[in-house]
Short mmCIF file of C-alpha atoms and ligand atoms in Angstrom, two decimals:
data_model
loop_
_atom_site.label_atom_id
_atom_site.label_comp_id
_atom_site.label_asym_id
_atom_site.label_seq_id
_atom_site.Cartn_x
_atom_site.Cartn_y
_atom_site.Cartn_z
CA UNK A 268 -11.11 25.94 11.21
CA UNK A 269 -13.42 25.69 8.18
CA UNK A 270 -12.15 25.54 4.60
CA UNK A 271 -14.28 25.79 1.48
CA UNK A 272 -13.06 24.33 -1.80
CA UNK A 273 -15.27 25.84 -4.50
CA UNK A 274 -15.76 25.61 -8.27
CA UNK A 275 -14.31 22.08 -8.37
CA UNK A 276 -14.44 20.97 -12.01
CA UNK A 277 -15.23 17.40 -10.91
CA UNK A 278 -15.27 15.82 -7.46
CA UNK A 279 -14.44 12.10 -7.69
CA UNK A 280 -15.31 9.06 -5.62
CA UNK A 281 -18.38 10.61 -3.99
CA UNK A 282 -20.11 8.11 -1.72
CA UNK A 283 -23.09 9.53 0.17
CA UNK A 284 -23.12 6.45 2.35
CA UNK A 285 -19.87 4.77 3.12
CA UNK A 286 -19.01 1.57 1.29
CA UNK A 287 -16.27 -0.68 2.58
CA UNK A 288 -15.11 -1.87 -0.86
CA UNK A 289 -16.25 -2.21 -4.46
CA UNK A 290 -16.14 -5.48 -6.41
CA UNK A 291 -16.58 -6.86 -9.92
CA UNK A 292 -18.78 -4.70 -12.15
CA UNK A 293 -19.10 -2.21 -9.27
CA UNK A 294 -15.47 -1.28 -9.79
CA UNK A 295 -16.34 0.46 -13.06
CA UNK A 296 -18.62 2.90 -11.25
CA UNK A 297 -16.91 6.02 -9.99
CA UNK A 298 -19.57 8.44 -8.74
CA UNK A 299 -18.69 12.10 -9.32
CA UNK A 300 -20.18 15.59 -9.01
CA UNK A 301 -19.34 18.20 -11.64
CA UNK A 302 -18.97 21.87 -10.63
CA UNK A 303 -18.83 20.95 -6.97
CA UNK A 304 -17.95 22.39 -3.58
CA UNK A 305 -16.47 20.65 -0.55
CA UNK A 306 -16.32 21.94 3.02
CA UNK A 307 -13.64 20.82 5.45
CA UNK A 308 -14.21 21.32 9.15
CA UNK A 309 -11.08 20.74 11.22
CA UNK A 310 -9.73 17.47 9.82
CA UNK A 311 -12.93 16.01 8.39
CA UNK A 312 -15.13 16.30 5.30
CA UNK A 313 -18.14 18.25 6.60
CA UNK A 314 -20.19 18.75 3.44
CA UNK A 315 -20.07 18.62 -0.36
CA UNK A 316 -22.40 18.97 -3.32
CA UNK A 317 -23.11 20.96 -6.49
CA UNK A 318 -22.10 24.63 -6.50
CA UNK A 319 -25.76 25.59 -6.95
CA UNK A 320 -26.46 24.07 -3.55
CA UNK A 321 -23.54 25.77 -1.77
CA UNK A 322 -24.84 26.74 1.69
CA UNK A 323 -24.22 30.22 3.07
CA UNK A 324 -21.74 29.61 5.83
CA UNK A 325 -18.82 31.45 7.36
CA UNK A 326 -15.49 29.95 6.39
CA UNK A 327 -11.92 30.71 7.42
CA UNK A 328 -10.36 29.87 4.10
CA UNK A 329 -11.44 29.51 0.46
CA UNK A 330 -9.66 27.48 -2.20
CA UNK A 331 -10.80 28.16 -5.75
CA UNK A 332 -10.44 24.84 -7.60
CA UNK A 333 -11.68 26.08 -10.97
CA UNK A 334 -10.55 23.71 -13.75
CA UNK A 335 -9.24 21.25 -11.16
CA UNK A 336 -10.28 17.75 -10.16
CA UNK A 337 -10.55 16.83 -6.47
CA UNK A 338 -10.37 13.23 -5.28
CA UNK A 339 -9.54 11.34 -2.08
CA UNK A 340 -5.83 10.80 -1.45
CA UNK A 341 -4.38 7.44 -2.47
CA UNK A 342 -4.47 4.58 0.03
CA UNK A 343 -1.26 2.58 -0.39
CA UNK A 344 -1.86 -0.68 1.45
CA UNK A 345 1.48 -2.42 0.82
CA UNK A 346 4.91 -0.83 1.32
CA UNK A 347 8.30 -1.52 2.83
CA UNK A 348 9.45 2.11 3.00
CA UNK A 349 11.44 1.70 6.20
CA UNK A 350 14.83 0.39 5.08
CA UNK A 351 18.52 1.27 5.11
CA UNK A 352 20.64 2.11 2.08
CA UNK A 353 19.52 0.90 -1.32
CA UNK A 354 20.04 -1.97 -3.79
CA UNK A 355 21.03 -0.06 -6.90
CA UNK A 356 23.91 -2.51 -7.57
CA UNK A 357 21.43 -5.40 -7.88
CA UNK A 358 19.42 -3.26 -10.28
CA UNK A 359 22.46 -3.05 -12.54
CA UNK A 360 23.20 -6.78 -12.00
CA UNK A 361 19.71 -7.56 -13.25
CA UNK A 362 20.22 -5.38 -16.32
CA UNK A 363 23.31 -7.51 -16.92
CA UNK A 364 21.24 -10.68 -16.97
CA UNK A 365 20.99 -12.08 -13.43
CA UNK A 366 17.49 -13.07 -12.25
CA UNK A 367 15.92 -11.97 -8.95
CA UNK A 368 16.30 -15.54 -7.67
CA UNK A 369 19.96 -15.76 -8.75
CA UNK A 370 20.72 -12.47 -7.01
CA UNK A 371 18.98 -13.75 -3.85
CA UNK A 372 21.03 -16.97 -4.00
CA UNK A 373 24.24 -14.89 -4.20
CA UNK A 374 23.44 -13.22 -0.86
CA UNK A 375 21.67 -10.27 -2.43
CA UNK A 376 18.00 -9.56 -2.23
CA UNK A 377 16.22 -9.34 1.10
CA UNK A 378 19.29 -10.59 3.01
CA UNK A 379 21.33 -7.71 1.59
CA UNK A 380 18.73 -5.24 2.93
CA UNK A 381 18.71 -7.09 6.27
CA UNK A 382 22.49 -6.78 6.58
CA UNK A 383 22.34 -3.03 5.91
CA UNK A 384 19.43 -2.55 8.28
CA UNK A 385 21.11 -4.33 11.17
CA UNK A 386 24.28 -2.26 10.63
CA UNK A 387 22.41 1.07 10.62
CA UNK A 388 21.32 3.00 13.73
CA UNK A 389 17.63 3.52 14.48
CA UNK A 390 18.07 7.30 14.07
CA UNK A 391 19.67 6.94 10.63
CA UNK A 392 16.94 4.54 9.47
CA UNK A 393 14.33 7.04 10.66
CA UNK A 394 16.06 9.91 8.82
CA UNK A 395 16.26 7.92 5.58
CA UNK A 396 12.69 6.61 5.81
CA UNK A 397 11.06 9.93 6.65
CA UNK A 398 12.30 11.40 3.36
CA UNK A 399 10.49 8.63 1.49
CA UNK A 400 7.33 9.14 3.56
CA UNK A 401 7.40 12.88 2.83
CA UNK A 402 7.86 12.14 -0.85
CA UNK A 403 4.85 9.80 -1.08
CA UNK A 404 2.69 12.33 0.77
CA UNK A 405 3.60 14.97 -1.81
CA UNK A 406 2.64 12.42 -4.48
CA UNK A 407 -0.87 12.21 -3.04
CA UNK A 408 -0.78 9.30 -0.60
CA UNK A 409 -2.81 9.96 2.55
CA UNK A 410 -2.76 6.52 4.20
CA UNK A 411 -0.04 3.92 4.02
CA UNK A 412 0.81 0.49 5.35
CA UNK A 413 4.47 -0.12 6.24
CA UNK A 414 6.02 -3.52 6.91
CA UNK A 415 9.00 -4.65 8.92
CA UNK A 416 10.95 -7.60 7.49
CA UNK A 417 14.50 -6.37 6.95
CA UNK A 418 15.56 -7.09 10.51
CA UNK A 419 15.10 -10.88 10.59
CA UNK A 420 16.42 -10.72 14.16
CA UNK A 421 14.39 -9.71 17.16
CA UNK A 422 16.47 -6.54 17.61
CA UNK A 423 16.25 -5.62 13.93
CA UNK A 424 12.52 -6.25 13.65
CA UNK A 425 11.76 -4.25 16.79
CA UNK A 426 14.00 -1.43 15.55
CA UNK A 427 12.03 -1.23 12.28
CA UNK A 428 8.68 -1.32 14.05
CA UNK A 429 9.77 1.48 16.41
CA UNK A 430 10.79 3.59 13.39
CA UNK A 431 7.34 3.02 11.85
CA UNK A 432 5.72 4.00 15.15
CA UNK A 433 7.77 7.21 15.30
CA UNK A 434 6.79 8.09 11.72
CA UNK A 435 3.14 7.57 12.65
CA UNK A 436 3.54 9.88 15.65
CA UNK A 437 5.31 12.63 13.72
CA UNK A 438 3.33 12.79 10.46
CA UNK A 439 -0.38 13.46 9.79
CA UNK A 440 -0.66 10.56 7.31
CA UNK A 441 -2.43 7.45 8.68
CA UNK A 442 0.01 4.56 9.03
CA UNK A 443 -0.78 0.88 9.60
CA UNK A 444 2.05 -1.41 10.68
CA UNK A 445 2.66 -4.98 9.60
CA UNK A 446 5.13 -7.41 11.18
CA UNK A 447 6.95 -9.31 8.42
CA UNK A 448 9.56 -11.27 10.33
CA UNK A 449 8.79 -14.10 7.88
CA UNK A 450 10.18 -12.18 4.89
CA UNK A 451 13.18 -14.51 4.35
CA UNK A 452 15.24 -16.97 6.37
CA UNK A 453 18.32 -15.26 7.88
CA UNK A 454 21.68 -16.82 6.96
CA UNK A 455 22.30 -18.26 10.42
CA UNK A 456 18.99 -20.18 10.20
CA UNK A 457 19.50 -21.40 6.63
CA UNK A 458 19.88 -25.01 7.78
CA UNK A 459 17.33 -24.68 10.58
CA UNK A 460 14.15 -23.18 9.18
CA UNK A 461 12.00 -24.54 12.00
CA UNK A 462 14.32 -22.74 14.44
CA UNK A 463 13.64 -19.37 12.82
CA UNK A 464 9.88 -19.94 12.71
CA UNK A 465 10.07 -20.87 16.37
CA UNK A 466 11.91 -17.60 17.09
CA UNK A 467 9.20 -15.63 15.24
CA UNK A 468 6.42 -17.34 17.17
CA UNK A 469 7.90 -17.60 20.66
CA UNK A 470 10.14 -14.51 20.82
CA UNK A 471 9.21 -11.85 18.25
CA UNK A 472 5.40 -12.06 18.24
CA UNK A 473 4.95 -11.90 22.05
CA UNK A 474 7.30 -8.89 22.33
CA UNK A 475 5.60 -7.08 19.43
CA UNK A 476 2.10 -7.78 20.73
CA UNK A 477 3.00 -6.71 24.25
CA UNK A 478 4.39 -3.39 23.00
CA UNK A 479 1.54 -2.92 20.49
CA UNK A 480 4.04 -2.44 17.68
CA UNK A 481 2.00 -3.98 14.84
CA UNK A 482 -1.54 -4.18 13.46
CA UNK A 483 -1.01 -7.09 11.06
CA UNK A 484 1.18 -10.14 10.45
CA UNK A 485 2.67 -10.96 7.05
CA UNK A 486 4.54 -13.91 5.48
CA UNK A 487 6.34 -14.20 2.13
CA UNK A 488 4.64 -17.42 0.99
CA UNK A 489 6.71 -18.50 -2.01
CA UNK A 490 8.91 -21.35 -3.28
CA UNK A 491 12.31 -20.93 -1.64
CA UNK A 492 10.88 -18.73 1.13
CA UNK A 493 8.00 -19.83 3.39
CA UNK A 494 5.91 -22.88 2.46
CA UNK A 495 2.13 -22.91 2.75
CA UNK A 496 2.41 -25.01 5.91
CA UNK A 497 4.91 -22.58 7.47
CA UNK A 498 2.76 -19.62 6.40
CA UNK A 499 -0.28 -21.14 8.09
CA UNK A 500 1.68 -21.75 11.29
CA UNK A 501 2.78 -18.09 11.43
CA UNK A 502 -0.68 -16.75 10.53
CA UNK A 503 -2.19 -18.88 13.30
CA UNK A 504 0.32 -17.55 15.83
CA UNK A 505 -0.22 -13.96 14.66
CA UNK A 506 -3.98 -14.31 15.07
CA UNK A 507 -3.47 -15.60 18.61
CA UNK A 508 -1.56 -12.38 19.34
CA UNK A 509 -4.33 -10.25 17.82
CA UNK A 510 -2.66 -9.62 14.46
CA UNK A 511 -4.79 -10.25 11.37
CA UNK A 512 -2.85 -11.68 8.38
CA UNK A 513 -1.99 -9.72 5.23
CA UNK A 514 0.27 -11.94 3.16
CA UNK A 515 2.62 -12.03 0.13
CA UNK A 516 1.43 -14.77 -2.25
CA UNK A 517 1.62 -15.88 -5.90
CA UNK A 518 4.46 -13.54 -6.91
CA UNK A 519 6.48 -16.15 -8.81
CA UNK A 520 4.53 -19.38 -8.22
CA UNK A 521 1.02 -20.47 -7.34
CA UNK A 522 1.56 -22.83 -4.41
CA UNK A 523 -1.68 -22.50 -2.44
CA UNK A 524 -0.96 -19.27 -0.57
CA UNK A 525 -4.25 -17.66 -1.54
CA UNK A 526 -6.24 -20.64 -0.25
CA UNK A 527 -4.26 -20.47 2.99
CA UNK A 528 -4.90 -16.73 3.31
CA UNK A 529 -8.63 -17.19 2.76
CA UNK A 530 -8.71 -20.06 5.27
CA UNK A 531 -7.23 -17.76 7.92
CA UNK A 532 -9.50 -14.85 6.89
CA UNK A 533 -6.56 -12.68 5.79
CA UNK A 534 -7.42 -9.01 5.31
CA UNK A 535 -5.53 -9.10 2.01
CA UNK A 536 -3.48 -11.35 -0.26
CA UNK A 537 -0.91 -9.35 -2.18
CA UNK A 538 1.14 -9.65 -5.42
CA UNK A 539 -0.90 -12.22 -7.44
CA UNK A 540 1.21 -12.03 -10.57
CA UNK A 541 0.68 -15.77 -11.14
CA UNK A 542 -3.00 -16.71 -10.82
CA UNK A 543 -4.60 -20.05 -11.67
CA UNK A 544 -8.38 -20.37 -12.16
CA UNK A 545 -8.50 -22.13 -8.75
CA UNK A 546 -6.85 -19.10 -7.12
CA UNK A 547 -9.53 -16.79 -8.51
CA UNK A 548 -12.22 -19.26 -7.47
CA UNK A 549 -10.83 -19.39 -3.91
CA UNK A 550 -11.26 -15.63 -3.48
CA UNK A 551 -14.92 -15.52 -4.51
CA UNK A 552 -17.34 -14.59 -1.75
CA UNK A 553 -14.59 -13.96 0.82
CA UNK A 554 -13.68 -10.89 2.89
CA UNK A 555 -10.06 -11.08 1.68
CA UNK A 556 -8.96 -8.23 -0.61
CA UNK A 557 -6.69 -9.17 -3.52
CA UNK A 558 -3.96 -6.53 -3.97
CA UNK A 559 -1.99 -5.97 -7.18
CA UNK A 560 1.42 -4.29 -7.24
CA UNK A 561 1.97 -3.27 -10.89
CA UNK A 562 5.10 -1.19 -10.38
CA UNK A 563 6.80 -4.35 -9.04
CA UNK A 564 5.81 -6.18 -12.25
CA UNK A 565 7.15 -3.22 -14.22
CA UNK A 566 10.48 -3.04 -12.40
CA UNK A 567 11.15 -6.81 -12.42
CA UNK A 568 9.63 -7.45 -15.87
CA UNK A 569 7.38 -10.17 -14.45
CA UNK A 570 3.70 -10.76 -15.34
CA UNK A 571 1.02 -8.32 -14.20
CA UNK A 572 -1.87 -9.41 -11.99
CA UNK A 573 -4.68 -10.53 -14.34
CA UNK A 574 -7.07 -7.78 -13.30
CA UNK A 575 -9.59 -8.31 -16.09
CA UNK A 576 -10.11 -11.98 -15.26
CA UNK A 577 -10.44 -11.20 -11.56
CA UNK A 578 -12.90 -8.33 -12.02
CA UNK A 579 -14.90 -10.43 -14.50
CA UNK A 580 -15.12 -13.11 -11.81
CA UNK A 581 -16.75 -10.53 -9.52
CA UNK A 582 -13.73 -9.97 -7.27
CA UNK A 583 -12.62 -6.65 -5.82
CA UNK A 584 -9.05 -5.50 -6.47
CA UNK A 585 -6.82 -2.99 -4.69
CA UNK A 586 -3.67 -1.35 -6.05
CA UNK A 587 -0.57 -0.56 -3.99
CA UNK A 588 3.07 0.34 -4.66
CA UNK A 589 5.15 -2.32 -2.81
CA UNK A 590 7.70 0.53 -2.31
CA UNK A 591 10.89 -1.33 -1.33
CA UNK A 592 14.60 -1.17 -2.16
CA UNK A 593 14.81 -4.41 -4.16
CA UNK A 594 11.84 -4.90 -6.44
CA UNK A 595 10.02 -1.52 -6.45
CA UNK A 596 12.05 1.53 -5.47
CA UNK A 597 9.06 3.82 -6.08
CA UNK A 598 6.15 4.90 -3.91
CA UNK A 599 4.34 6.78 -6.64
CA UNK A 600 0.66 5.77 -6.60
CA UNK A 601 -0.01 7.94 -9.69
CA UNK A 602 2.36 5.68 -11.62
CA UNK A 603 0.63 2.60 -10.14
CA UNK A 604 -2.78 3.85 -11.32
CA UNK A 605 -1.40 4.64 -14.79
CA UNK A 606 0.38 1.26 -15.06
CA UNK A 607 -2.79 -0.57 -14.00
CA UNK A 608 -4.63 1.12 -16.88
CA UNK A 609 -1.85 0.74 -19.43
CA UNK A 610 -0.64 -2.79 -18.63
CA UNK A 611 -3.51 -4.46 -16.76
CA UNK A 612 -6.24 -2.88 -18.90
CA UNK A 613 -8.13 -1.53 -15.94
CA UNK A 614 -10.32 1.46 -16.78
CA UNK A 615 -9.50 4.78 -15.07
CA UNK A 616 -12.62 4.31 -12.90
CA UNK A 617 -11.56 0.82 -11.82
CA UNK A 618 -8.00 1.91 -11.12
CA UNK A 619 -9.10 4.92 -9.02
CA UNK A 620 -11.50 2.71 -7.01
CA UNK A 621 -8.69 0.19 -6.52
CA UNK A 622 -6.27 2.88 -5.31
CA UNK A 623 -8.70 4.62 -2.95
CA UNK A 624 -11.61 2.75 -1.33
CA UNK A 625 -10.26 -0.76 -1.93
CA UNK A 626 -6.79 0.28 -0.75
CA UNK A 627 -8.40 1.67 2.40
CA UNK A 628 -10.18 -1.67 2.93
CA UNK A 629 -6.87 -3.53 2.62
CA UNK A 630 -5.62 -1.50 5.63
CA UNK A 631 -8.81 -1.70 7.66
CA UNK A 632 -9.37 2.02 7.04
CA UNK A 633 -12.45 2.18 4.83
CA UNK A 634 -14.54 3.77 7.61
CA UNK A 635 -12.30 6.84 7.59
CA UNK A 636 -10.49 6.91 4.23
CA UNK A 637 -10.87 6.21 0.54
CA UNK A 638 -13.96 8.20 -0.49
CA UNK A 639 -15.62 11.61 -0.37
CA UNK A 640 -18.09 10.89 2.43
CA UNK A 641 -19.23 13.18 5.25
CA UNK A 642 -17.30 12.46 8.41
CA UNK A 643 -14.33 10.85 6.69
CA UNK A 644 -10.83 12.34 6.92
CA UNK A 645 -10.33 15.45 4.80
CA UNK A 646 -7.57 13.78 2.81
CA UNK A 647 -7.71 15.18 -0.70
CA UNK A 648 -5.76 15.55 -3.91
CA UNK A 649 -6.33 18.79 -5.82
CA UNK A 650 -5.02 18.41 -9.37
CA UNK A 651 -3.59 21.09 -11.61
CA UNK A 652 -6.07 22.35 -14.22
CA UNK A 653 -6.72 19.28 -16.44
CA UNK A 654 -9.21 18.38 -19.15
CA UNK A 655 -10.62 15.32 -17.32
CA UNK A 656 -9.60 12.67 -14.79
CA UNK A 657 -8.54 10.47 -17.68
CA UNK A 658 -5.38 12.59 -17.66
CA UNK A 659 -4.28 10.93 -14.39
CA UNK A 660 -3.41 7.59 -16.05
CA UNK A 661 -3.00 9.01 -19.57
CA UNK A 662 -0.25 11.54 -18.82
CA UNK A 663 1.66 8.85 -16.91
CA UNK A 664 4.95 10.69 -16.62
CA UNK A 665 3.56 14.05 -15.54
CA UNK A 666 2.94 15.26 -12.04
CA UNK A 667 -0.62 16.56 -12.20
CA UNK A 668 -0.98 17.25 -8.48
CA UNK A 669 -1.20 20.86 -7.34
CA UNK A 670 -2.03 20.37 -3.66
CA UNK A 671 -2.32 17.48 -1.25
CA UNK A 672 -4.54 17.99 1.81
CA UNK A 673 -4.07 15.60 4.73
CA UNK A 674 -6.28 15.86 7.82
CA UNK A 675 -7.59 19.19 6.49
CA UNK A 676 -4.16 20.80 6.04
CA UNK A 677 -2.31 21.49 2.80
CA UNK A 678 1.05 19.76 3.09
ZN1 LIG B 726 5.99 -6.53 -0.53
#
């Protein structure tokens, strides 16, 4: 099956040779081709270029993209979209003046989601989660990372990971799976934190590794959750079971989580709302991708990741949604890109790089996703007719997507 997309007003994120990520000043460069064509063969990008160089080939299908922008689908490297129920009551509690930490101390927060998850059947969790996955695909996401972390028991964690596996089997979108048993301490381990960490390391990790249920290991490294020392212990154990770390750090406090992540060669360190100069310094020259989650900052009214300082320091930056029931009940990457421009003062070029190639890197997928490169997955967003790609962040409340193509098929 060969599909030709012709008369593309502008084809974005064109990389003749694959790059794994872009950093610092390189983030401002978004290579494009105006008046372009793109050829899809089966599920891959086979060719692209200017319309004047369109080769004479037989195709099965033609899409006329006149007036439309085409770009790679979003790569959302940080989500928790497998969960049960919702936390809309806490949302209203917060409007009424309670803080995230106060709600957590009252038995809300992650423990509330864990209670619901453990009470809900695997089938029901799958049914609820697949609707969210379908929604994010329609919003232009073509690769996504999904975490466990609402089980906090071996049964609950395995149940979540099996749901993620089933989603990966049943949908064309690429899914990477992260084990986040260290998301919070369950109530019955409140007075015995070492006991829970021991359960993660000696019971959960071996079972997960044996059944190949996860690609990465994650820890919520934060005051009141997992200390730096505990985070390091879990990262070390994860690595021994073949799971590279991707960790939650610096959301509310800078306690040394970034330095720990770098020390263990984490694929990414995520959140980064609170960044000291030493945190930025620690990331320089490393293979660890910093990931910002601006819709979480928006929803919780907490600081935004200081993107300008980080880019100025030469760092790369990826953008992701953090789609979860408590702090970010939205998986809309278009909103993330717009919010990064509006609130973090990233340029449209930087934000699109952060949400495509750098997001792919933060999932270990930059060989196959995140740019218009021959041989990569034919995962594409075709916009409605728009004046320029600036519209994507500028018209932040509008849905500008006409078609989403995943693995060569319009979904
Ligand atoms: Zn998260």
